[in-house]
Short mmCIF file of C-alpha atoms in Angstrom, two decimals:
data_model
loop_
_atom_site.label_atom_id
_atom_site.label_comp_id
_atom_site.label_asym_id
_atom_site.label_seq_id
_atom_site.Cartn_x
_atom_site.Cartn_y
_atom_site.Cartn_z
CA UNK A 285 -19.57 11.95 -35.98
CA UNK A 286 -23.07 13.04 -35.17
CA UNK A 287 -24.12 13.59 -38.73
CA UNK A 288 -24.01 17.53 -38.84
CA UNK A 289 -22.18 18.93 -41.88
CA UNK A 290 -18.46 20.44 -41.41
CA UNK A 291 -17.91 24.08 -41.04
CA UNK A 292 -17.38 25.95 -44.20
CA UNK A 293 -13.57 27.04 -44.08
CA UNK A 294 -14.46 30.82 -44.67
CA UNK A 295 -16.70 31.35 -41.66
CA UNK A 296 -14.96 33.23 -39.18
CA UNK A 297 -12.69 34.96 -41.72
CA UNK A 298 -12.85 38.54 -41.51
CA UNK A 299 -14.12 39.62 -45.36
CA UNK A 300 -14.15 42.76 -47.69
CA UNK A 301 -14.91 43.65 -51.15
CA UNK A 302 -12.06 44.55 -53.43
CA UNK A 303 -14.45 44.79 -56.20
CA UNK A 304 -17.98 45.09 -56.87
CA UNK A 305 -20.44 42.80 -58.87
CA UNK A 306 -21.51 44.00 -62.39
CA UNK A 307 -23.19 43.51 -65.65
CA UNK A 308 -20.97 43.04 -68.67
CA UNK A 309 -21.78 42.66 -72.39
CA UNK A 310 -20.30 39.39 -73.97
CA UNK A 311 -20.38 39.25 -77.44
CA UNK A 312 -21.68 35.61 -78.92
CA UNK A 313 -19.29 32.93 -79.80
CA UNK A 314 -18.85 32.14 -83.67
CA UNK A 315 -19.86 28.81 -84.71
CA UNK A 316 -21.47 26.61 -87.33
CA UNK A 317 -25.00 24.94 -87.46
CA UNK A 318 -24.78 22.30 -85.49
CA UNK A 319 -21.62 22.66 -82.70
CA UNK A 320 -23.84 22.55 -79.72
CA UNK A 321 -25.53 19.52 -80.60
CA UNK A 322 -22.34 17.45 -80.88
CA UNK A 323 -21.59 18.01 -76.89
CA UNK A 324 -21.98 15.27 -75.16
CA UNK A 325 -20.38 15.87 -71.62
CA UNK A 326 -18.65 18.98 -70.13
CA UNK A 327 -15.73 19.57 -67.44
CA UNK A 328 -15.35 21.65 -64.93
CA UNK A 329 -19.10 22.84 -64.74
CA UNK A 330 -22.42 21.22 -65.44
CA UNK A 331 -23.38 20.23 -69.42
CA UNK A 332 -26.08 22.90 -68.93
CA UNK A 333 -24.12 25.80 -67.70
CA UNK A 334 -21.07 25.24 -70.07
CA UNK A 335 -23.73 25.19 -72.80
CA UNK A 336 -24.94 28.79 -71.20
CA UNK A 337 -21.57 29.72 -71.28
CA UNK A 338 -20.08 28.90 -74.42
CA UNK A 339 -23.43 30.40 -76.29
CA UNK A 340 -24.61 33.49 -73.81
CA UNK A 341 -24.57 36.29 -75.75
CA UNK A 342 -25.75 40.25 -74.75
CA UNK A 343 -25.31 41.62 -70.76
CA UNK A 344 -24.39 38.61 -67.96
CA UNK A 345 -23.88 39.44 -63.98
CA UNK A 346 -20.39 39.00 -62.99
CA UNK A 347 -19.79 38.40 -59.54
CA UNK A 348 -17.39 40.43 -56.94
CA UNK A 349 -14.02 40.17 -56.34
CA UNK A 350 -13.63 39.00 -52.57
CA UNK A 351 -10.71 39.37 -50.36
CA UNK A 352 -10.35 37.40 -46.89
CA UNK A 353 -8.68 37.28 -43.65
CA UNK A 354 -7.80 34.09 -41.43
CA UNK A 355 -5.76 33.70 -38.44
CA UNK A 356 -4.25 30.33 -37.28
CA UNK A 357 -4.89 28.21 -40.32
CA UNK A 358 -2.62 25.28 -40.41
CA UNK A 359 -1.48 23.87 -43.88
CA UNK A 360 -0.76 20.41 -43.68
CA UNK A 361 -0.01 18.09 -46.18
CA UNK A 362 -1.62 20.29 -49.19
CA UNK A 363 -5.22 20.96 -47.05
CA UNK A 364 -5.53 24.09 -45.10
CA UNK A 365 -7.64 24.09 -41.97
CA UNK A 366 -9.41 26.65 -40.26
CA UNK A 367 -12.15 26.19 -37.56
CA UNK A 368 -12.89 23.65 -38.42
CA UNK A 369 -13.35 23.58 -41.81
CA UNK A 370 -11.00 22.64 -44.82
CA UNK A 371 -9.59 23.77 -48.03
CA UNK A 372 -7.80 21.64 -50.25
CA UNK A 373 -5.07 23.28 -52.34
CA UNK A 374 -3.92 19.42 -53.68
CA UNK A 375 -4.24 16.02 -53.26
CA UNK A 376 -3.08 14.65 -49.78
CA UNK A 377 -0.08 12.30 -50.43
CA UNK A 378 -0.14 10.88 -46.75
CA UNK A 379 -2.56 7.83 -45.72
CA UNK A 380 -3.27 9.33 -42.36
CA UNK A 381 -4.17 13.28 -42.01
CA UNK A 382 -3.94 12.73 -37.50
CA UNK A 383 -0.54 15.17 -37.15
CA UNK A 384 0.99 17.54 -34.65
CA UNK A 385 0.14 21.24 -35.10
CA UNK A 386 2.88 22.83 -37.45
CA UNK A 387 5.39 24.16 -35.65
CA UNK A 388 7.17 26.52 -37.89
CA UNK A 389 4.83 30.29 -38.47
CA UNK A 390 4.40 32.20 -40.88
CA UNK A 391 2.10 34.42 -43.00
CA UNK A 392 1.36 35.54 -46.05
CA UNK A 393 -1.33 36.43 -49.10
CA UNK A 394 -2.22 32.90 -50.85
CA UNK A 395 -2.45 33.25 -54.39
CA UNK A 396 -3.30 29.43 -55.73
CA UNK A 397 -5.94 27.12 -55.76
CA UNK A 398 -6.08 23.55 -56.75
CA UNK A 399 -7.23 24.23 -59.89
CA UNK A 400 -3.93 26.37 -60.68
CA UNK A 401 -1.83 23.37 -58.88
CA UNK A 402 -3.09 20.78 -61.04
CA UNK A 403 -3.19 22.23 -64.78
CA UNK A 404 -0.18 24.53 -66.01
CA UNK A 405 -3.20 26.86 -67.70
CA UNK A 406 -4.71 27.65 -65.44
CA UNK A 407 -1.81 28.43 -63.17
CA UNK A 408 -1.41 31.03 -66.11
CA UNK A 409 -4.41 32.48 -66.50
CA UNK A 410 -5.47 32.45 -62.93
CA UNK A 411 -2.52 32.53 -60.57
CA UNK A 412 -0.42 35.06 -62.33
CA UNK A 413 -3.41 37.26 -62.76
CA UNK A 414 -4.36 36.36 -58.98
CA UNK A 415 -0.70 37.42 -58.11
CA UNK A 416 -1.94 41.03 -58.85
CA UNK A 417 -4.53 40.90 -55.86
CA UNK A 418 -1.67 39.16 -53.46
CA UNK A 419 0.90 41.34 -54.22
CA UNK A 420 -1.68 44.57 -53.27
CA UNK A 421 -2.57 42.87 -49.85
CA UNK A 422 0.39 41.01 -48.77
CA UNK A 423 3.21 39.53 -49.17
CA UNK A 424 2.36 36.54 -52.07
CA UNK A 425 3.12 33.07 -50.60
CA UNK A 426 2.44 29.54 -52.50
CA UNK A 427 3.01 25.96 -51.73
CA UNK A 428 3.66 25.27 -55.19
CA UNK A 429 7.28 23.79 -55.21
CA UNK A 430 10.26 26.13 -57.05
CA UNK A 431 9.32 25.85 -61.36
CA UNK A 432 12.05 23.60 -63.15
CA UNK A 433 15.20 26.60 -63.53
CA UNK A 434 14.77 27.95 -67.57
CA UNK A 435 11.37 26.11 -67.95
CA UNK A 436 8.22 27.70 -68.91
CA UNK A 437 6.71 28.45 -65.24
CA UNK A 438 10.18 30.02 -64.64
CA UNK A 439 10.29 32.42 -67.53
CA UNK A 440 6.52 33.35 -66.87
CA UNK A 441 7.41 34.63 -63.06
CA UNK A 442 10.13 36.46 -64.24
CA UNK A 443 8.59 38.50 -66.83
CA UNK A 444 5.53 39.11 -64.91
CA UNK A 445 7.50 40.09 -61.67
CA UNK A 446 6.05 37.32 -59.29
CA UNK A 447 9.24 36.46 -56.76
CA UNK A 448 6.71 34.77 -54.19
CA UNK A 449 7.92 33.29 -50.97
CA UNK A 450 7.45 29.60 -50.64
CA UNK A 451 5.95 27.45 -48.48
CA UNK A 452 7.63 24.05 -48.14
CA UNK A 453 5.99 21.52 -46.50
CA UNK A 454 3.38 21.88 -43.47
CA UNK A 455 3.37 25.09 -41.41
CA UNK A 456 0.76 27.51 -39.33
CA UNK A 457 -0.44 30.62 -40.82
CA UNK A 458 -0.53 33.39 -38.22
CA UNK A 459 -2.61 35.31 -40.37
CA UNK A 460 -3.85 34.34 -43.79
CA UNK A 461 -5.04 36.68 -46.90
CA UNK A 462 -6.91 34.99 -49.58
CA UNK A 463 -9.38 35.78 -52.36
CA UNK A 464 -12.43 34.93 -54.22
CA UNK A 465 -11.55 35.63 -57.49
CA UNK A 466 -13.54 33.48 -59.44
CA UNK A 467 -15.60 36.21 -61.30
CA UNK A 468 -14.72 37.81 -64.68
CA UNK A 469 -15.64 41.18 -63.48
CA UNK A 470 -13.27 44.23 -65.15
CA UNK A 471 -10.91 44.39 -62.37
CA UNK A 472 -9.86 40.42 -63.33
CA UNK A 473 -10.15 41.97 -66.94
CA UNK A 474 -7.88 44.88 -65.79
CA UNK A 475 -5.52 42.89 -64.02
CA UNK A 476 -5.36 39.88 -67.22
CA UNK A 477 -5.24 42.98 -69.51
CA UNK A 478 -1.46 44.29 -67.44
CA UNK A 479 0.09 40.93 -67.05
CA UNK A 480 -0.33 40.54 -71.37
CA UNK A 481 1.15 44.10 -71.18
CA UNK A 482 4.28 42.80 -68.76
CA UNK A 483 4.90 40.20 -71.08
CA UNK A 484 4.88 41.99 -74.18
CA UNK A 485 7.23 44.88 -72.95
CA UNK A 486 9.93 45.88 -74.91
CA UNK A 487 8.63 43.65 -77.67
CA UNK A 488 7.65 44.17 -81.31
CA UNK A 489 6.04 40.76 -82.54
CA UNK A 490 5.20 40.42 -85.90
CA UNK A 491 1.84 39.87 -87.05
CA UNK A 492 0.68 36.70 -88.34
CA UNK A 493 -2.55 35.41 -89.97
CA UNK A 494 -2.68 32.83 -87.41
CA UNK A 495 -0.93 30.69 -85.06
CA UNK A 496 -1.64 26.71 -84.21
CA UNK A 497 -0.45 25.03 -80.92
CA UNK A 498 -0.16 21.66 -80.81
CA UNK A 499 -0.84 19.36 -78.03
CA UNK A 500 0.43 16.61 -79.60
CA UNK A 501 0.34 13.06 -76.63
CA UNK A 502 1.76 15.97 -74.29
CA UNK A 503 -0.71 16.50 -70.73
CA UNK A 504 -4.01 14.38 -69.65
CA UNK A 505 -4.78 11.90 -72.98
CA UNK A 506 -6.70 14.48 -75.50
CA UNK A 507 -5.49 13.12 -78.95
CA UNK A 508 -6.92 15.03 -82.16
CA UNK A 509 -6.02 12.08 -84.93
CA UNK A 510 -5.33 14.33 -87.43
CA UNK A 511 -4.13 17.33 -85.87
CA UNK A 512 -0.92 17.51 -87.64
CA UNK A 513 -2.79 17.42 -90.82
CA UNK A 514 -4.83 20.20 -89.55
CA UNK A 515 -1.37 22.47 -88.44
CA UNK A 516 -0.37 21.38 -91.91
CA UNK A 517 -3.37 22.70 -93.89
CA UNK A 518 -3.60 25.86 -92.00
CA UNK A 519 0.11 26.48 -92.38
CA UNK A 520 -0.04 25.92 -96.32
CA UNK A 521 -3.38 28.04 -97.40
CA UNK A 522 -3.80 30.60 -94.65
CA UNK A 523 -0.54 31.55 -93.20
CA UNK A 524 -0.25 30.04 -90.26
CA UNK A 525 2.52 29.57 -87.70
CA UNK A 526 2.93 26.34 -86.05
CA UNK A 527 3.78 25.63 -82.89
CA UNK A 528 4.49 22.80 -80.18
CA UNK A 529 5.00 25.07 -77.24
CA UNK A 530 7.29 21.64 -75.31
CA UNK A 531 9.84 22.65 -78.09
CA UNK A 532 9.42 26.80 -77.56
CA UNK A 533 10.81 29.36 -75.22
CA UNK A 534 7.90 31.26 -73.79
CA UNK A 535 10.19 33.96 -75.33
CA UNK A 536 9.29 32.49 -79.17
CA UNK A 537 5.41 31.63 -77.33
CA UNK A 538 5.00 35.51 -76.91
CA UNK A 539 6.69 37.03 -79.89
CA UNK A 540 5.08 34.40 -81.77
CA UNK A 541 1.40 34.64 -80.64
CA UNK A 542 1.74 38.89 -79.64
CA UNK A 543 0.27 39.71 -83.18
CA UNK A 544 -1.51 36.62 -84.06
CA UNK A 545 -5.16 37.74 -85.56
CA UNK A 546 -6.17 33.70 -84.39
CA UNK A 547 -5.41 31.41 -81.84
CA UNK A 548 -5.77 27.68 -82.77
CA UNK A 549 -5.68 24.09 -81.55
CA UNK A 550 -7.16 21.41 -79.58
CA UNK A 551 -8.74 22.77 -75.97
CA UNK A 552 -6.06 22.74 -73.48
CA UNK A 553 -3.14 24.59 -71.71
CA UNK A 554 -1.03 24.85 -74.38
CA UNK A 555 -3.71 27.42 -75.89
CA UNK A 556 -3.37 29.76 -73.08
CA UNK A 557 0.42 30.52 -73.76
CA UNK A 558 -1.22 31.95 -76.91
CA UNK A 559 -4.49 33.72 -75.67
CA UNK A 560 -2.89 35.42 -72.47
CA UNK A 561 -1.11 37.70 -75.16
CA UNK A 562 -2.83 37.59 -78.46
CA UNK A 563 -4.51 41.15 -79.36
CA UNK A 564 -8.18 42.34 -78.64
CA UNK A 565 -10.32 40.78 -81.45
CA UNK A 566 -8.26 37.81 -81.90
CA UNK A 567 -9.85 34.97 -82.94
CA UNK A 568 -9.75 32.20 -80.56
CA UNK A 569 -10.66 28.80 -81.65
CA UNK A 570 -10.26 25.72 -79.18
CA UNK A 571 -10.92 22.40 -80.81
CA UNK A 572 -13.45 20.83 -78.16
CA UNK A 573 -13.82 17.24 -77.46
CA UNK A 574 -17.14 16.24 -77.37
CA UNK A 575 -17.23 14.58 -74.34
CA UNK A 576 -14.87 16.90 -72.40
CA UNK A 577 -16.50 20.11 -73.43
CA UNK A 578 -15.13 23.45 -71.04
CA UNK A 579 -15.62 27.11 -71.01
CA UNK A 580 -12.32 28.34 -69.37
CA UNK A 581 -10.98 29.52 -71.91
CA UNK A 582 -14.13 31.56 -73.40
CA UNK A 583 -14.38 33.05 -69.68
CA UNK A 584 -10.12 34.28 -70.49
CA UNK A 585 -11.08 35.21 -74.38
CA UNK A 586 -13.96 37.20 -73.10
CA UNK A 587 -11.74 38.87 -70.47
CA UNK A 588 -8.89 39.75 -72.81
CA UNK A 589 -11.57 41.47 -75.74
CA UNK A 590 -11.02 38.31 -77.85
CA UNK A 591 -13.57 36.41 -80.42
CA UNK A 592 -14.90 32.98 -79.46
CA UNK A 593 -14.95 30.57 -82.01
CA UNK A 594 -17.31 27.18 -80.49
CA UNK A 595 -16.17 24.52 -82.82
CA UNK A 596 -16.28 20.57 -81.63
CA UNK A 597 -15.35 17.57 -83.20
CA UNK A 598 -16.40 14.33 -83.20
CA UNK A 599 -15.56 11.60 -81.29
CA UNK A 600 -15.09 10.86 -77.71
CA UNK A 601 -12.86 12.45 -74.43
CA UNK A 602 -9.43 10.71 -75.36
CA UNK A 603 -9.36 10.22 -79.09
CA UNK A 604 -11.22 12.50 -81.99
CA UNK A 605 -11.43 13.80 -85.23
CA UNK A 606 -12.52 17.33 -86.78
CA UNK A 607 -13.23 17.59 -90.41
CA UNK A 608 -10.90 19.80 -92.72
CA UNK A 609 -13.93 22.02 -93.84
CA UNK A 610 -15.19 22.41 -90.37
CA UNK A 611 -11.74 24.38 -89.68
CA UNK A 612 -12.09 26.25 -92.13
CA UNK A 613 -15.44 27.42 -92.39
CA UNK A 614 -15.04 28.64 -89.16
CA UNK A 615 -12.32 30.75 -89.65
CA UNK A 616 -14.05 32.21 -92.55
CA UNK A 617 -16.56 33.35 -90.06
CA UNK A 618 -14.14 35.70 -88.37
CA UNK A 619 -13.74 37.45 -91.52
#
């Protein structure tokens, strides 16, 4: 009310290093003359430092891995506060945030973010691998409602071994564990690197030239006109598999994408049922927007030993095109 800025939520949380900063060497992304001057607009991070991102090449800093501790944080309606500061794991769905202090306690190691509550990837490649850190200092709790029984959420907890408790509704956190995890340093390598061994135990998949998910109208509108003709192509000349991962078991998503020497299809979460397991030096190839440009998936690729392969088409953020030979050409790069 008198102007001064809120407290920042982590404040008077009791911190510690789980692991340190370091320098890591990122090999460059693969990409024809030409792919970084069709971005228009990025997501998720400024044009400049997707740009950075997507391109850097040689040794980058990688920040730690932080772990903290909160008592009496109340969760209510999706936002968690703590003296008074707040951190938003959702949207609010109530008009009015005035409300009694939760009465039911409890406690726990929070694993989720809003990021990983909003977009099925990167509930994947972030929660699950965030699970690991939860799961060492805690007991793993999430206010992310039950996954649909059978569905692909489901199958995912179950092979990787996450039986988290669950936090319905609003409640009071006697003591609260959560992490800053946002870094690619090799302990989130490590831990990425043993859930793609949990879900490919006991498994033999066969390996294939290729595999291409579709999107297809499926998630936030990112249409690629001729994407079928695309899956089509690739399928006829170069081997590939294709996918849409709505009609696939994450049972067939795993076996089929285990082996796969190249990861294909527009950007989105349906590529990171295929990256979280595909091999080291497996080329992965996102189909980027050019007005919706990200880097997520470079920062997993990178992670997992992978090969980056920058390729955008033209067009805007809802509705684009890529060019036959532009597919091609760079897959021949990975060659």
């Amino acid at each position: 009310m008198i102007g001064r800025p809120p407290p920042e939520f982590f404040d008077k949380a009791e911190r510690w290093q789980i692991a340190p900063a370091e320098t890591l060497y990122y090999p460059p992304a693969l990409a024809l003359p030409g792919q970084v001057d069709r971005i228009r607009a990025a997501v998720f991070a400024s044009l400049p430092d997707t740009i950075e991102a997507l391109t850097r090449q040689g040794d980058s800093h990688e920040g730690p891995t932080t772990g903290f501790r909160l008592r009496a944080v109340d969760l209510v309606d999706g936002v968690l506060y703590h003296g008074g500061g707040e951190h938003h794991l959702r949207n609010r769905q109530r008009r009015f945030g005035l409300t009694p202090r939760p009465a039911r306690e409890v406690s726990g190691a929070l694993y989720e973010t809003w990021t990983t509550n909003r977009w099925f990837g990167s509930w994947l490649m972030e929660a699950c691998v965030a699970h690991d850190l939860a799961a060492a200092h805690g007991d793993p709790v999430t206010t992310a409602a039950p996954p649909s029984q059978g569905g692909h959420q489901d199958r995912y907890e179950a092979l990787a071994g996450m039986a988290p408790r669950r936090i319905d509704g609003d409640a009071h956190f006697t003591e609260l564990v959560m992490f800053d995890d946002y870094a690619s340093n090799s302990h989130k390598a490590a831990r990425a690197d043993a859930l793609r061994r949990r879900l490919l135990q006991g498994r033999s998949p066969q390996a294939v030239p290729g595999v291409f998910l579709l999107r297809g109208h499926a998630g936030d509108p990112r249409l690629l006109v001729n994407e079928r003709d695309l899956a089509e192509d690739l399928a006829r000349h170069r081997g590939f598999v294709v996918i849409d991962p709505l009609d696939a078991t994450v049972d067939q998503l795993i076996d089929a994408c285990g082996a796969a020497r190249a990861i294909v299809g527009v950007e989105g979460s349906q590529l990171v049922h295929g990256i979280t397991v595909a091999p080291p030096g497996a080329a992965i190839i996102p189909i980027q927007p050019p007005e919706r440009v990200a880097a997520t998936l470079k920062h997993q690729s990178d992670r997992l030993g992978q090969r980056f392969g920058l390729l955008v088409a033209e067009g805007s953020d809802s509705r684009f095109r890529l060019e036959r030979d532009d597919l091609m050409a760079t897959l021949d790069l990975f060659e």
